[in-house]
């Protein structure tokens, strides 16, 4: 069975490539999306790629993923550090969640070090720049089928 993943991106990532390039680099989100789509296709994963600056929209997408995706790859950006609604939504998702951060959040200032959303993640990738998204796709592709069994069953129940 072909796997599917939602790739979700939080606030200000629409400015990727121009916002603080000394931290986040010069690759745009459109370039990240193109790289993700190409790599996911090679790995047999269908992805749906989204970005929103609005917390409620991201919560809606996480809830939608419960019935439409096997995995979530998520860069919550600034919401990583304080969004209880996003954390609560992530906890309802039964499949793997890979949290991605372009910068190494552990080397950042005190406000950017402690991701609360990581507590709901299967794994966290940080500090690899845009390559972190590719590593997340690879992680989803390499996971054994048993990791997805509950999400497949859930999708059947809800559908």
Short mmCIF file of C-alpha atoms in Angstrom, two decimals:
data_model
loop_
_atom_site.label_atom_id
_atom_site.label_comp_id
_atom_site.label_asym_id
_atom_site.label_seq_id
_atom_site.Cartn_x
_atom_site.Cartn_y
_atom_site.Cartn_z
CA UNK A 1 0.00 0.00 0.00
CA UNK A 2 1.34 3.44 -0.93
CA UNK A 3 1.93 5.66 2.07
CA UNK A 4 0.73 9.22 2.35
CA UNK A 5 1.95 12.13 4.44
CA UNK A 6 0.87 15.65 5.19
CA UNK A 7 3.80 18.07 5.20
CA UNK A 8 2.73 20.99 7.36
CA UNK A 9 4.55 24.27 7.80
CA UNK A 10 3.82 26.91 10.40
CA UNK A 11 4.01 30.68 10.61
CA UNK A 12 6.51 32.76 8.65
CA UNK A 13 7.78 29.81 6.64
CA UNK A 14 6.15 31.44 3.62
CA UNK A 15 9.05 33.92 3.97
CA UNK A 16 11.68 31.20 3.85
CA UNK A 17 14.60 32.28 1.68
CA UNK A 18 14.31 35.94 2.60
CA UNK A 19 13.60 36.00 6.36
CA UNK A 20 16.76 35.74 8.45
CA UNK A 21 18.80 33.89 5.81
CA UNK A 22 21.73 33.71 8.26
CA UNK A 23 19.56 31.31 10.31
CA UNK A 24 17.25 29.67 7.78
CA UNK A 25 19.23 29.90 4.53
CA UNK A 26 18.14 31.13 1.12
CA UNK A 27 16.05 28.17 -0.05
CA UNK A 28 12.40 29.20 -0.51
CA UNK A 29 9.41 27.20 0.71
CA UNK A 30 8.41 26.63 -2.93
CA UNK A 31 11.83 25.05 -3.51
CA UNK A 32 11.43 22.91 -0.38
CA UNK A 33 8.02 21.78 -1.63
CA UNK A 34 9.42 20.84 -5.04
CA UNK A 35 12.29 18.89 -3.44
CA UNK A 36 9.88 17.11 -1.09
CA UNK A 37 7.47 16.18 -3.87
CA UNK A 38 10.26 14.78 -6.04
CA UNK A 39 11.88 12.83 -3.23
CA UNK A 40 8.58 11.50 -1.86
CA UNK A 41 7.59 10.28 -5.33
CA UNK A 42 10.85 8.31 -5.55
CA UNK A 43 10.09 6.77 -2.14
CA UNK A 44 6.49 5.90 -3.04
CA UNK A 45 4.93 8.42 -0.66
CA UNK A 46 2.11 10.71 -1.74
CA UNK A 47 2.46 14.05 0.03
CA UNK A 48 0.14 16.98 0.56
CA UNK A 49 2.13 20.14 1.30
CA UNK A 50 0.67 23.06 3.30
CA UNK A 51 1.76 26.27 5.00
CA UNK A 52 -0.29 28.52 7.26
CA UNK A 53 0.38 31.46 9.53
CA UNK A 54 -2.80 30.64 11.45
CA UNK A 55 -2.91 28.25 14.38
CA UNK A 56 -6.52 27.15 13.80
CA UNK A 57 -5.83 26.28 10.16
CA UNK A 58 -2.94 24.05 11.24
CA UNK A 59 -5.17 22.38 13.86
CA UNK A 60 -7.77 21.76 11.12
CA UNK A 61 -5.12 20.23 8.84
CA UNK A 62 -3.84 17.94 11.61
CA UNK A 63 -7.41 16.80 12.29
CA UNK A 64 -7.98 16.27 8.55
CA UNK A 65 -4.78 14.20 8.37
CA UNK A 66 -6.36 11.72 10.80
CA UNK A 67 -8.47 10.42 7.90
CA UNK A 68 -6.30 11.29 4.90
CA UNK A 69 -2.66 10.62 5.81
CA UNK A 70 -0.51 7.87 7.24
CA UNK A 71 2.13 10.24 8.63
CA UNK A 72 2.68 13.92 9.39
CA UNK A 73 5.90 15.79 8.72
CA UNK A 74 5.58 19.08 10.57
CA UNK A 75 7.63 22.22 10.94
CA UNK A 76 5.51 24.07 13.50
CA UNK A 77 7.96 27.01 13.49
CA UNK A 78 7.11 29.51 16.25
CA UNK A 79 4.12 27.44 17.37
CA UNK A 80 6.56 24.76 18.55
CA UNK A 81 7.23 26.68 21.70
CA UNK A 82 3.77 27.59 22.98
CA UNK A 83 0.84 26.11 21.05
CA UNK A 84 -1.18 23.84 23.28
CA UNK A 85 -3.99 23.58 20.67
CA UNK A 86 -1.53 22.24 18.08
CA UNK A 87 -0.02 19.87 20.65
CA UNK A 88 -3.48 18.58 21.56
CA UNK A 89 -4.35 18.06 17.88
CA UNK A 90 -1.09 16.18 17.26
CA UNK A 91 -1.90 13.85 20.15
CA UNK A 92 -5.06 12.74 18.28
CA UNK A 93 -3.05 11.55 15.26
CA UNK A 94 -2.30 7.82 15.47
CA UNK A 95 0.41 7.57 12.82
CA UNK A 96 4.04 8.69 12.92
CA UNK A 97 4.78 12.40 13.36
CA UNK A 98 8.19 13.73 12.38
CA UNK A 99 8.88 17.26 13.63
CA UNK A 100 11.32 19.24 11.48
CA UNK A 101 13.21 22.42 12.30
CA UNK A 102 15.48 24.06 9.74
CA UNK A 103 17.74 25.53 12.42
CA UNK A 104 19.19 23.71 15.39
CA UNK A 105 16.72 24.91 17.99
CA UNK A 106 19.01 23.71 20.79
CA UNK A 107 21.62 26.30 19.76
CA UNK A 108 19.12 29.15 19.63
CA UNK A 109 18.12 31.71 22.23
CA UNK A 110 16.08 30.66 25.25
CA UNK A 111 12.73 31.41 23.49
CA UNK A 112 13.55 28.99 20.64
CA UNK A 113 14.94 25.95 22.50
CA UNK A 114 12.10 24.00 24.04
CA UNK A 115 9.53 22.60 21.64
CA UNK A 116 6.38 21.47 23.43
CA UNK A 117 5.04 19.95 20.21
CA UNK A 118 8.00 17.56 20.20
CA UNK A 119 6.33 15.66 23.03
CA UNK A 120 3.77 14.37 20.52
CA UNK A 121 6.35 13.57 17.82
CA UNK A 122 7.70 10.16 16.92
CA UNK A 123 11.00 11.82 16.01
CA UNK A 124 12.57 15.26 15.69
CA UNK A 125 15.00 16.47 13.04
CA UNK A 126 16.66 19.84 13.53
CA UNK A 127 19.63 21.77 12.25
CA UNK A 128 19.89 20.16 8.81
CA UNK A 129 18.39 23.09 6.93
CA UNK A 130 15.85 22.17 4.22
CA UNK A 131 17.53 18.75 4.00
CA UNK A 132 15.67 17.95 7.23
CA UNK A 133 12.46 17.56 5.23
CA UNK A 134 14.16 14.98 2.99
CA UNK A 135 15.43 13.14 6.07
CA UNK A 136 11.87 13.11 7.43
CA UNK A 137 10.54 11.61 4.19
CA UNK A 138 13.28 8.99 4.36
CA UNK A 139 12.29 8.21 7.95
CA UNK A 140 8.64 7.71 6.98
CA UNK A 141 9.67 5.51 4.04
CA UNK A 142 11.93 3.37 6.24
CA UNK A 143 9.40 2.76 9.01
CA UNK A 144 8.02 -0.77 9.23
CA UNK A 145 4.42 -1.30 8.18
CA UNK A 146 3.41 -2.01 11.78
CA UNK A 147 3.95 1.69 12.56
CA UNK A 148 1.12 2.49 10.17
CA UNK A 149 -1.32 -0.28 11.10
CA UNK A 150 -3.34 1.83 13.53
CA UNK A 151 -3.58 4.73 11.08
CA UNK A 152 -4.82 2.41 8.31
CA UNK A 153 -7.44 0.92 10.64
CA UNK A 154 -8.51 4.37 11.85
CA UNK A 155 -8.96 5.58 8.29
CA UNK A 156 -11.19 2.57 7.54
CA UNK A 157 -13.27 3.20 10.68
CA UNK A 158 -13.76 6.90 10.04
CA UNK A 159 -14.36 6.63 6.27
#
